[in-house]
């Protein structure tokens, strides 16, 4: 509930902050989307980590991450 921040980290130790998105989770039992910017570059060999920081206590939370990327 409330403003929740999802943060994308990447790098050798997955500690380089790539993007941070805040969404107001104003309703229980719903789906919300956190879209990272296209500038969130992840390189070959990087570890990836997703941070979750709710503004209030969360009870039952499920995550699904969908990765869209271009191989050059």
PDB file of N, CA, C and O in Angstrom:
ATOM      1  N   UNK A   1       0.820  -1.201   0.000  1.00  0.00           N
ATOM      2  CA  UNK A   1       0.000   0.000   0.000  1.00  0.00           C
ATOM      3  C   UNK A   1       0.857   1.254   0.000  1.00  0.00           C
ATOM      4  O   UNK A   1       1.937   1.264   0.573  1.00  0.00           O
ATOM      5  N   UNK A   2       0.373   2.289  -0.621  1.00  0.00           N
ATOM      6  CA  UNK A   2       1.121   3.542  -0.676  1.00  0.00           C
ATOM      7  C   UNK A   2       2.199   3.514  -1.732  1.00  0.00           C
ATOM      8  O   UNK A   2       2.257   2.631  -2.579  1.00  0.00           O
ATOM      9  N   UNK A   3       3.070   4.499  -1.676  1.00  0.00           N
ATOM     10  CA  UNK A   3       4.158   4.598  -2.646  1.00  0.00           C
ATOM     11  C   UNK A   3       5.188   3.497  -2.401  1.00  0.00           C
ATOM     12  O   UNK A   3       5.675   3.338  -1.292  1.00  0.00           O
ATOM     13  N   UNK A   4       5.483   2.766  -3.444  1.00  0.00           N
ATOM     14  CA  UNK A   4       6.454   1.679  -3.361  1.00  0.00           C
ATOM     15  C   UNK A   4       7.515   1.905  -4.419  1.00  0.00           C
ATOM     16  O   UNK A   4       7.208   2.250  -5.553  1.00  0.00           O
ATOM     17  N   UNK A   5       8.773   1.709  -4.036  1.00  0.00           N
ATOM     18  CA  UNK A   5       9.894   1.949  -4.938  1.00  0.00           C
ATOM     19  C   UNK A   5      10.518   0.612  -5.327  1.00  0.00           C
ATOM     20  O   UNK A   5      10.839  -0.203  -4.467  1.00  0.00           O
ATOM     21  N   UNK A   6      10.648   0.410  -6.636  1.00  0.00           N
ATOM     22  CA  UNK A   6      11.378  -0.739  -7.167  1.00  0.00           C
ATOM     23  C   UNK A   6      12.653  -0.185  -7.780  1.00  0.00           C
ATOM     24  O   UNK A   6      12.612   0.795  -8.524  1.00  0.00           O
ATOM     25  N   UNK A   7      13.786  -0.797  -7.454  1.00  0.00           N
ATOM     26  CA  UNK A   7      15.072  -0.323  -7.946  1.00  0.00           C
ATOM     27  C   UNK A   7      15.784  -1.443  -8.680  1.00  0.00           C
ATOM     28  O   UNK A   7      15.790  -2.587  -8.220  1.00  0.00           O
ATOM     29  N   UNK A   8      16.356  -1.111  -9.823  1.00  0.00           N
ATOM     30  CA  UNK A   8      17.121  -2.060 -10.630  1.00  0.00           C
ATOM     31  C   UNK A   8      18.604  -1.799 -10.392  1.00  0.00           C
ATOM     32  O   UNK A   8      19.072  -0.673 -10.554  1.00  0.00           O
ATOM     33  N   UNK A   9      19.315  -2.836  -9.978  1.00  0.00           N
ATOM     34  CA  UNK A   9      20.758  -2.774  -9.777  1.00  0.00           C
ATOM     35  C   UNK A   9      21.422  -3.761 -10.728  1.00  0.00           C
ATOM     36  O   UNK A   9      20.854  -4.811 -11.030  1.00  0.00           O
ATOM     37  N   UNK A  10      22.625  -3.455 -11.176  1.00  0.00           N
ATOM     38  CA  UNK A  10      23.389  -4.372 -12.026  1.00  0.00           C
ATOM     39  C   UNK A  10      24.860  -4.093 -11.817  1.00  0.00           C
ATOM     40  O   UNK A  10      25.245  -3.128 -11.149  1.00  0.00           O
ATOM     41  N   UNK A  11      25.682  -4.937 -12.394  1.00  0.00           N
ATOM     42  CA  UNK A  11      27.127  -4.771 -12.287  1.00  0.00           C
ATOM     43  C   UNK A  11      27.773  -6.049 -11.779  1.00  0.00           C
ATOM     44  O   UNK A  11      27.099  -7.053 -11.534  1.00  0.00           O
ATOM     45  N   UNK A  12      29.058  -5.997 -11.588  1.00  0.00           N
ATOM     46  CA  UNK A  12      29.806  -7.179 -11.148  1.00  0.00           C
ATOM     47  C   UNK A  12      29.262  -7.708  -9.825  1.00  0.00           C
ATOM     48  O   UNK A  12      29.131  -8.906  -9.624  1.00  0.00           O
ATOM     49  N   UNK A  13      28.902  -6.798  -8.909  1.00  0.00           N
ATOM     50  CA  UNK A  13      28.347  -7.207  -7.621  1.00  0.00           C
ATOM     51  C   UNK A  13      26.868  -6.834  -7.494  1.00  0.00           C
ATOM     52  O   UNK A  13      26.299  -6.897  -6.415  1.00  0.00           O
ATOM     53  N   UNK A  14      26.242  -6.430  -8.599  1.00  0.00           N
ATOM     54  CA  UNK A  14      24.830  -6.014  -8.633  1.00  0.00           C
ATOM     55  C   UNK A  14      24.566  -4.876  -7.654  1.00  0.00           C
ATOM     56  O   UNK A  14      23.536  -4.824  -7.006  1.00  0.00           O
ATOM     57  N   UNK A  15      25.515  -3.926  -7.550  1.00  0.00           N
ATOM     58  CA  UNK A  15      25.358  -2.800  -6.631  1.00  0.00           C
ATOM     59  C   UNK A  15      25.236  -1.455  -7.340  1.00  0.00           C
ATOM     60  O   UNK A  15      24.983  -0.449  -6.689  1.00  0.00           O
ATOM     61  N   UNK A  16      25.414  -1.423  -8.655  1.00  0.00           N
ATOM     62  CA  UNK A  16      25.289  -0.169  -9.407  1.00  0.00           C
ATOM     63  C   UNK A  16      23.811   0.102  -9.678  1.00  0.00           C
ATOM     64  O   UNK A  16      23.146  -0.670 -10.373  1.00  0.00           O
ATOM     65  N   UNK A  17      23.296   1.206  -9.124  1.00  0.00           N
ATOM     66  CA  UNK A  17      21.887   1.543  -9.311  1.00  0.00           C
ATOM     67  C   UNK A  17      21.669   1.997 -10.748  1.00  0.00           C
ATOM     68  O   UNK A  17      22.271   2.962 -11.210  1.00  0.00           O
ATOM     69  N   UNK A  18      20.815   1.293 -11.471  1.00  0.00           N
ATOM     70  CA  UNK A  18      20.536   1.590 -12.877  1.00  0.00           C
ATOM     71  C   UNK A  18      19.266   2.410 -13.049  1.00  0.00           C
ATOM     72  O   UNK A  18      19.168   3.239 -13.930  1.00  0.00           O
ATOM     73  N   UNK A  19      18.255   2.152 -12.220  1.00  0.00           N
ATOM     74  CA  UNK A  19      16.982   2.851 -12.348  1.00  0.00           C
ATOM     75  C   UNK A  19      16.182   2.670 -11.066  1.00  0.00           C
ATOM     76  O   UNK A  19      16.378   1.698 -10.331  1.00  0.00           O
ATOM     77  N   UNK A  20      15.280   3.603 -10.816  1.00  0.00           N
ATOM     78  CA  UNK A  20      14.404   3.533  -9.655  1.00  0.00           C
ATOM     79  C   UNK A  20      13.041   4.066 -10.069  1.00  0.00           C
ATOM     80  O   UNK A  20      12.951   5.136 -10.666  1.00  0.00           O
ATOM     81  N   UNK A  21      11.981   3.314  -9.781  1.00  0.00           N
ATOM     82  CA  UNK A  21      10.635   3.674 -10.199  1.00  0.00           C
ATOM     83  C   UNK A  21       9.712   3.632  -8.987  1.00  0.00           C
ATOM     84  O   UNK A  21       9.717   2.661  -8.233  1.00  0.00           O
ATOM     85  N   UNK A  22       8.915   4.692  -8.793  1.00  0.00           N
ATOM     86  CA  UNK A  22       7.956   4.745  -7.692  1.00  0.00           C
ATOM     87  C   UNK A  22       6.548   4.643  -8.253  1.00  0.00           C
ATOM     88  O   UNK A  22       6.193   5.352  -9.195  1.00  0.00           O
ATOM     89  N   UNK A  23       5.750   3.752  -7.666  1.00  0.00           N
ATOM     90  CA  UNK A  23       4.354   3.574  -8.076  1.00  0.00           C
ATOM     91  C   UNK A  23       3.491   3.589  -6.822  1.00  0.00           C
ATOM     92  O   UNK A  23       3.864   3.022  -5.793  1.00  0.00           O
ATOM     93  N   UNK A  24       2.341   4.260  -6.903  1.00  0.00           N
ATOM     94  CA  UNK A  24       1.411   4.286  -5.779  1.00  0.00           C
ATOM     95  C   UNK A  24       0.534   3.039  -5.827  1.00  0.00           C
ATOM     96  O   UNK A  24      -0.323   2.903  -6.695  1.00  0.00           O
ATOM     97  N   UNK A  25       0.773   2.129  -4.891  1.00  0.00           N
ATOM     98  CA  UNK A  25      -0.020   0.904  -4.818  1.00  0.00           C
ATOM     99  C   UNK A  25      -1.245   1.209  -3.967  1.00  0.00           C
ATOM    100  O   UNK A  25      -1.250   1.034  -2.761  1.00  0.00           O
ATOM    101  N   UNK A  26      -2.297   1.671  -4.618  1.00  0.00           N
ATOM    102  CA  UNK A  26      -3.452   2.196  -3.914  1.00  0.00           C
ATOM    103  C   UNK A  26      -4.578   1.200  -3.704  1.00  0.00           C
ATOM    104  O   UNK A  26      -5.644   1.574  -3.259  1.00  0.00           O
ATOM    105  N   UNK A  27      -4.346  -0.056  -4.044  1.00  0.00           N
ATOM    106  CA  UNK A  27      -5.423  -1.023  -3.925  1.00  0.00           C
ATOM    107  C   UNK A  27      -4.827  -2.415  -3.750  1.00  0.00           C
ATOM    108  O   UNK A  27      -3.881  -2.767  -4.431  1.00  0.00           O
ATOM    109  N   UNK A  28      -5.379  -3.179  -2.835  1.00  0.00           N
ATOM    110  CA  UNK A  28      -4.916  -4.553  -2.635  1.00  0.00           C
ATOM    111  C   UNK A  28      -5.444  -5.447  -3.756  1.00  0.00           C
ATOM    112  O   UNK A  28      -6.395  -5.096  -4.457  1.00  0.00           O
ATOM    113  N   UNK A  29      -4.810  -6.589  -3.923  1.00  0.00           N
ATOM    114  CA  UNK A  29      -5.254  -7.599  -4.888  1.00  0.00           C
ATOM    115  C   UNK A  29      -5.289  -7.082  -6.320  1.00  0.00           C
ATOM    116  O   UNK A  29      -6.198  -7.388  -7.084  1.00  0.00           O
ATOM    117  N   UNK A  30      -4.312  -6.252  -6.669  1.00  0.00           N
ATOM    118  CA  UNK A  30      -4.206  -5.724  -8.027  1.00  0.00           C
ATOM    119  C   UNK A  30      -2.812  -5.959  -8.549  1.00  0.00           C
ATOM    120  O   UNK A  30      -1.895  -6.260  -7.824  1.00  0.00           O
ATOM    121  N   UNK A  31      -2.663  -5.723  -9.836  1.00  0.00           N
ATOM    122  CA  UNK A  31      -1.360  -5.819 -10.482  1.00  0.00           C
ATOM    123  C   UNK A  31      -0.880  -4.416 -10.802  1.00  0.00           C
ATOM    124  O   UNK A  31      -1.666  -3.580 -11.233  1.00  0.00           O
ATOM    125  N   UNK A  32       0.405  -4.181 -10.597  1.00  0.00           N
ATOM    126  CA  UNK A  32       0.994  -2.886 -10.899  1.00  0.00           C
ATOM    127  C   UNK A  32       2.233  -3.110 -11.745  1.00  0.00           C
ATOM    128  O   UNK A  32       2.899  -4.128 -11.638  1.00  0.00           O
ATOM    129  N   UNK A  33       2.542  -2.128 -12.590  1.00  0.00           N
ATOM    130  CA  UNK A  33       3.689  -2.240 -13.481  1.00  0.00           C
ATOM    131  C   UNK A  33       4.720  -1.176 -13.139  1.00  0.00           C
ATOM    132  O   UNK A  33       4.372  -0.018 -12.947  1.00  0.00           O
ATOM    133  N   UNK A  34       5.965  -1.603 -13.047  1.00  0.00           N
ATOM    134  CA  UNK A  34       7.095  -0.715 -12.824  1.00  0.00           C
ATOM    135  C   UNK A  34       7.951  -0.789 -14.080  1.00  0.00           C
ATOM    136  O   UNK A  34       8.559  -1.815 -14.351  1.00  0.00           O
ATOM    137  N   UNK A  35       7.978   0.279 -14.867  1.00  0.00           N
ATOM    138  CA  UNK A  35       8.745   0.296 -16.114  1.00  0.00           C
ATOM    139  C   UNK A  35      10.064   1.028 -15.914  1.00  0.00           C
ATOM    140  O   UNK A  35      10.067   2.199 -15.545  1.00  0.00           O
ATOM    141  N   UNK A  36      11.160   0.353 -16.172  1.00  0.00           N
ATOM    142  CA  UNK A  36      12.477   0.985 -16.128  1.00  0.00           C
ATOM    143  C   UNK A  36      12.714   1.715 -17.452  1.00  0.00           C
ATOM    144  O   UNK A  36      12.090   1.407 -18.455  1.00  0.00           O
ATOM    145  N   UNK A  37      13.620   2.666 -17.443  1.00  0.00           N
ATOM    146  CA  UNK A  37      13.902   3.425 -18.657  1.00  0.00           C
ATOM    147  C   UNK A  37      14.774   2.619 -19.608  1.00  0.00           C
ATOM    148  O   UNK A  37      15.431   1.656 -19.214  1.00  0.00           O
ATOM    149  N   UNK A  38      14.791   3.051 -20.837  1.00  0.00           N
ATOM    150  CA  UNK A  38      15.596   2.345 -21.836  1.00  0.00           C
ATOM    151  C   UNK A  38      17.085   2.558 -21.605  1.00  0.00           C
ATOM    152  O   UNK A  38      17.905   1.859 -22.178  1.00  0.00           O
ATOM    153  N   UNK A  39      17.450   3.512 -20.749  1.00  0.00           N
ATOM    154  CA  UNK A  39      18.854   3.756 -20.458  1.00  0.00           C
ATOM    155  C   UNK A  39      19.429   2.835 -19.399  1.00  0.00           C
ATOM    156  O   UNK A  39      20.576   2.982 -18.990  1.00  0.00           O
ATOM    157  N   UNK A  40      18.642   1.888 -18.937  1.00  0.00           N
ATOM    158  CA  UNK A  40      19.083   0.953 -17.897  1.00  0.00           C
ATOM    159  C   UNK A  40      19.923  -0.153 -18.525  1.00  0.00           C
ATOM    160  O   UNK A  40      19.488  -1.287 -18.662  1.00  0.00           O
ATOM    161  N   UNK A  41      21.139   0.179 -18.907  1.00  0.00           N
ATOM    162  CA  UNK A  41      21.992  -0.758 -19.633  1.00  0.00           C
ATOM    163  C   UNK A  41      22.586  -1.803 -18.701  1.00  0.00           C
ATOM    164  O   UNK A  41      23.111  -1.484 -17.644  1.00  0.00           O
ATOM    165  N   UNK A  42      22.488  -3.037 -19.134  1.00  0.00           N
ATOM    166  CA  UNK A  42      23.084  -4.172 -18.419  1.00  0.00           C
ATOM    167  C   UNK A  42      24.053  -4.826 -19.387  1.00  0.00           C
ATOM    168  O   UNK A  42      23.710  -5.100 -20.530  1.00  0.00           O
ATOM    169  N   UNK A  43      25.271  -5.054 -18.924  1.00  0.00           N
ATOM    170  CA  UNK A  43      26.307  -5.600 -19.796  1.00  0.00           C
ATOM    171  C   UNK A  43      26.493  -7.087 -19.576  1.00  0.00           C
ATOM    172  O   UNK A  43      26.105  -7.641 -18.543  1.00  0.00           O
ATOM    173  N   UNK A  44      27.131  -7.725 -20.528  1.00  0.00           N
ATOM    174  CA  UNK A  44      27.446  -9.145 -20.430  1.00  0.00           C
ATOM    175  C   UNK A  44      28.248  -9.406 -19.154  1.00  0.00           C
ATOM    176  O   UNK A  44      29.193  -8.692 -18.848  1.00  0.00           O
ATOM    177  N   UNK A  45      27.842 -10.400 -18.395  1.00  0.00           N
ATOM    178  CA  UNK A  45      28.536 -10.751 -17.164  1.00  0.00           C
ATOM    179  C   UNK A  45      28.019 -10.037 -15.928  1.00  0.00           C
ATOM    180  O   UNK A  45      28.401 -10.364 -14.813  1.00  0.00           O
ATOM    181  N   UNK A  46      27.140  -9.035 -16.103  1.00  0.00           N
ATOM    182  CA  UNK A  46      26.582  -8.325 -14.951  1.00  0.00           C
ATOM    183  C   UNK A  46      25.620  -9.220 -14.169  1.00  0.00           C
ATOM    184  O   UNK A  46      24.874 -10.010 -14.759  1.00  0.00           O
ATOM    185  N   UNK A  47      25.629  -9.075 -12.879  1.00  0.00           N
ATOM    186  CA  UNK A  47      24.590  -9.649 -12.035  1.00  0.00           C
ATOM    187  C   UNK A  47      23.481  -8.614 -11.952  1.00  0.00           C
ATOM    188  O   UNK A  47      23.725  -7.413 -12.012  1.00  0.00           O
ATOM    189  N   UNK A  48      22.242  -9.062 -11.791  1.00  0.00           N
ATOM    190  CA  UNK A  48      21.099  -8.167 -11.737  1.00  0.00           C
ATOM    191  C   UNK A  48      20.357  -8.401 -10.425  1.00  0.00           C
ATOM    192  O   UNK A  48      20.195  -9.540  -9.994  1.00  0.00           O
ATOM    193  N   UNK A  49      19.925  -7.298  -9.814  1.00  0.00           N
ATOM    194  CA  UNK A  49      19.183  -7.396  -8.549  1.00  0.00           C
ATOM    195  C   UNK A  49      18.031  -6.405  -8.603  1.00  0.00           C
ATOM    196  O   UNK A  49      18.153  -5.302  -9.118  1.00  0.00           O
ATOM    197  N   UNK A  50      16.882  -6.794  -8.050  1.00  0.00           N
ATOM    198  CA  UNK A  50      15.709  -5.933  -7.952  1.00  0.00           C
ATOM    199  C   UNK A  50      15.492  -5.622  -6.478  1.00  0.00           C
ATOM    200  O   UNK A  50      15.419  -6.519  -5.650  1.00  0.00           O
ATOM    201  N   UNK A  51      15.392  -4.313  -6.157  1.00  0.00           N
ATOM    202  CA  UNK A  51      15.113  -3.895  -4.792  1.00  0.00           C
ATOM    203  C   UNK A  51      13.650  -3.508  -4.654  1.00  0.00           C
ATOM    204  O   UNK A  51      13.058  -2.912  -5.547  1.00  0.00           O
ATOM    205  N   UNK A  52      13.049  -3.852  -3.515  1.00  0.00           N
ATOM    206  CA  UNK A  52      11.637  -3.566  -3.233  1.00  0.00           C
ATOM    207  C   UNK A  52      11.575  -2.802  -1.915  1.00  0.00           C
ATOM    208  O   UNK A  52      12.052  -3.288  -0.889  1.00  0.00           O
ATOM    209  N   UNK A  53      11.030  -1.571  -1.946  1.00  0.00           N
ATOM    210  CA  UNK A  53      10.959  -0.745  -0.745  1.00  0.00           C
ATOM    211  C   UNK A  53       9.551  -0.168  -0.602  1.00  0.00           C
ATOM    212  O   UNK A  53       9.243   0.884  -1.158  1.00  0.00           O
ATOM    213  N   UNK A  54       8.681  -0.837   0.179  1.00  0.00           N
ATOM    214  CA  UNK A  54       7.317  -0.347   0.356  1.00  0.00           C
ATOM    215  C   UNK A  54       7.269   0.769   1.394  1.00  0.00           C
ATOM    216  O   UNK A  54       8.116   0.838   2.281  1.00  0.00           O
ATOM    217  N   UNK A  55       6.272   1.641   1.294  1.00  0.00           N
ATOM    218  CA  UNK A  55       6.122   2.712   2.283  1.00  0.00           C
ATOM    219  C   UNK A  55       5.348   2.230   3.506  1.00  0.00           C
ATOM    220  O   UNK A  55       5.306   2.902   4.515  1.00  0.00           O
ATOM    221  N   UNK A  56       4.727   1.073   3.417  1.00  0.00           N
ATOM    222  CA  UNK A  56       3.994   0.491   4.536  1.00  0.00           C
ATOM    223  C   UNK A  56       4.277  -1.004   4.571  1.00  0.00           C
ATOM    224  O   UNK A  56       4.798  -1.568   3.607  1.00  0.00           O
ATOM    225  N   UNK A  57       3.947  -1.634   5.677  1.00  0.00           N
ATOM    226  CA  UNK A  57       4.146  -3.082   5.782  1.00  0.00           C
ATOM    227  C   UNK A  57       3.389  -3.795   4.675  1.00  0.00           C
ATOM    228  O   UNK A  57       2.235  -3.488   4.398  1.00  0.00           O
ATOM    229  N   UNK A  58       4.059  -4.748   4.030  1.00  0.00           N
ATOM    230  CA  UNK A  58       3.386  -5.553   3.016  1.00  0.00           C
ATOM    231  C   UNK A  58       3.155  -6.937   3.590  1.00  0.00           C
ATOM    232  O   UNK A  58       3.948  -7.429   4.352  1.00  0.00           O
ATOM    233  N   UNK A  59       2.083  -7.528   3.184  1.00  0.00           N
ATOM    234  CA  UNK A  59       1.752  -8.852   3.697  1.00  0.00           C
ATOM    235  C   UNK A  59       2.177  -9.904   2.683  1.00  0.00           C
ATOM    236  O   UNK A  59       3.264 -10.416   2.745  1.00  0.00           O
ATOM    237  N   UNK A  60       1.369 -10.172   1.724  1.00  0.00           N
ATOM    238  CA  UNK A  60       1.671 -11.191   0.728  1.00  0.00           C
ATOM    239  C   UNK A  60       1.975 -10.502  -0.592  1.00  0.00           C
ATOM    240  O   UNK A  60       1.097  -9.913  -1.205  1.00  0.00           O
ATOM    241  N   UNK A  61       3.215 -10.607  -1.025  1.00  0.00           N
ATOM    242  CA  UNK A  61       3.649  -9.946  -2.247  1.00  0.00           C
ATOM    243  C   UNK A  61       4.257 -10.973  -3.189  1.00  0.00           C
ATOM    244  O   UNK A  61       5.041 -11.813  -2.762  1.00  0.00           O
ATOM    245  N   UNK A  62       3.894 -10.899  -4.454  1.00  0.00           N
ATOM    246  CA  UNK A  62       4.466 -11.767  -5.485  1.00  0.00           C
ATOM    247  C   UNK A  62       5.045 -10.885  -6.580  1.00  0.00           C
ATOM    248  O   UNK A  62       4.497  -9.829  -6.888  1.00  0.00           O
ATOM    249  N   UNK A  63       6.157 -11.334  -7.166  1.00  0.00           N
ATOM    250  CA  UNK A  63       6.807 -10.587  -8.239  1.00  0.00           C
ATOM    251  C   UNK A  63       6.917 -11.460  -9.472  1.00  0.00           C
ATOM    252  O   UNK A  63       7.194 -12.652  -9.378  1.00  0.00           O
ATOM    253  N   UNK A  64       6.727 -10.841 -10.614  1.00  0.00           N
ATOM    254  CA  UNK A  64       7.058 -11.443 -11.891  1.00  0.00           C
ATOM    255  C   UNK A  64       7.870 -10.417 -12.661  1.00  0.00           C
ATOM    256  O   UNK A  64       7.426  -9.289 -12.839  1.00  0.00           O
ATOM    257  N   UNK A  65       9.066 -10.776 -13.065  1.00  0.00           N
ATOM    258  CA  UNK A  65       9.911  -9.864 -13.836  1.00  0.00           C
ATOM    259  C   UNK A  65       9.923 -10.315 -15.286  1.00  0.00           C
ATOM    260  O   UNK A  65      10.184 -11.475 -15.579  1.00  0.00           O
ATOM    261  N   UNK A  66       9.612  -9.385 -16.176  1.00  0.00           N
ATOM    262  CA  UNK A  66       9.651  -9.642 -17.609  1.00  0.00           C
ATOM    263  C   UNK A  66      10.782  -8.794 -18.171  1.00  0.00           C
ATOM    264  O   UNK A  66      10.793  -7.581 -18.014  1.00  0.00           O
ATOM    265  N   UNK A  67      11.742  -9.442 -18.796  1.00  0.00           N
ATOM    266  CA  UNK A  67      12.934  -8.758 -19.323  1.00  0.00           C
ATOM    267  C   UNK A  67      12.800  -8.620 -20.825  1.00  0.00           C
ATOM    268  O   UNK A  67      12.632  -9.599 -21.532  1.00  0.00           O
ATOM    269  N   UNK A  68      12.871  -7.386 -21.300  1.00  0.00           N
ATOM    270  CA  UNK A  68      12.857  -7.126 -22.739  1.00  0.00           C
ATOM    271  C   UNK A  68      14.205  -6.515 -23.063  1.00  0.00           C
ATOM    272  O   UNK A  68      14.587  -5.496 -22.501  1.00  0.00           O
ATOM    273  N   UNK A  69      14.924  -7.154 -23.955  1.00  0.00           N
ATOM    274  CA  UNK A  69      16.272  -6.669 -24.249  1.00  0.00           C
ATOM    275  C   UNK A  69      16.626  -6.893 -25.709  1.00  0.00           C
ATOM    276  O   UNK A  69      15.997  -7.665 -26.405  1.00  0.00           O
ATOM    277  N   UNK A  70      17.651  -6.169 -26.150  1.00  0.00           N
ATOM    278  CA  UNK A  70      18.125  -6.278 -27.517  1.00  0.00           C
ATOM    279  C   UNK A  70      19.576  -6.762 -27.470  1.00  0.00           C
ATOM    280  O   UNK A  70      20.395  -6.196 -26.761  1.00  0.00           O
ATOM    281  N   UNK A  71      19.872  -7.777 -28.225  1.00  0.00           N
ATOM    282  CA  UNK A  71      21.240  -8.300 -28.315  1.00  0.00           C
ATOM    283  C   UNK A  71      21.884  -7.680 -29.542  1.00  0.00           C
ATOM    284  O   UNK A  71      21.354  -7.754 -30.638  1.00  0.00           O
ATOM    285  N   UNK A  72      23.043  -7.033 -29.330  1.00  0.00           N
ATOM    286  CA  UNK A  72      23.719  -6.408 -30.470  1.00  0.00           C
ATOM    287  C   UNK A  72      25.040  -7.093 -30.737  1.00  0.00           C
ATOM    288  O   UNK A  72      25.624  -7.717 -29.911  1.00  0.00           O
TER     289      UNK A  72
END
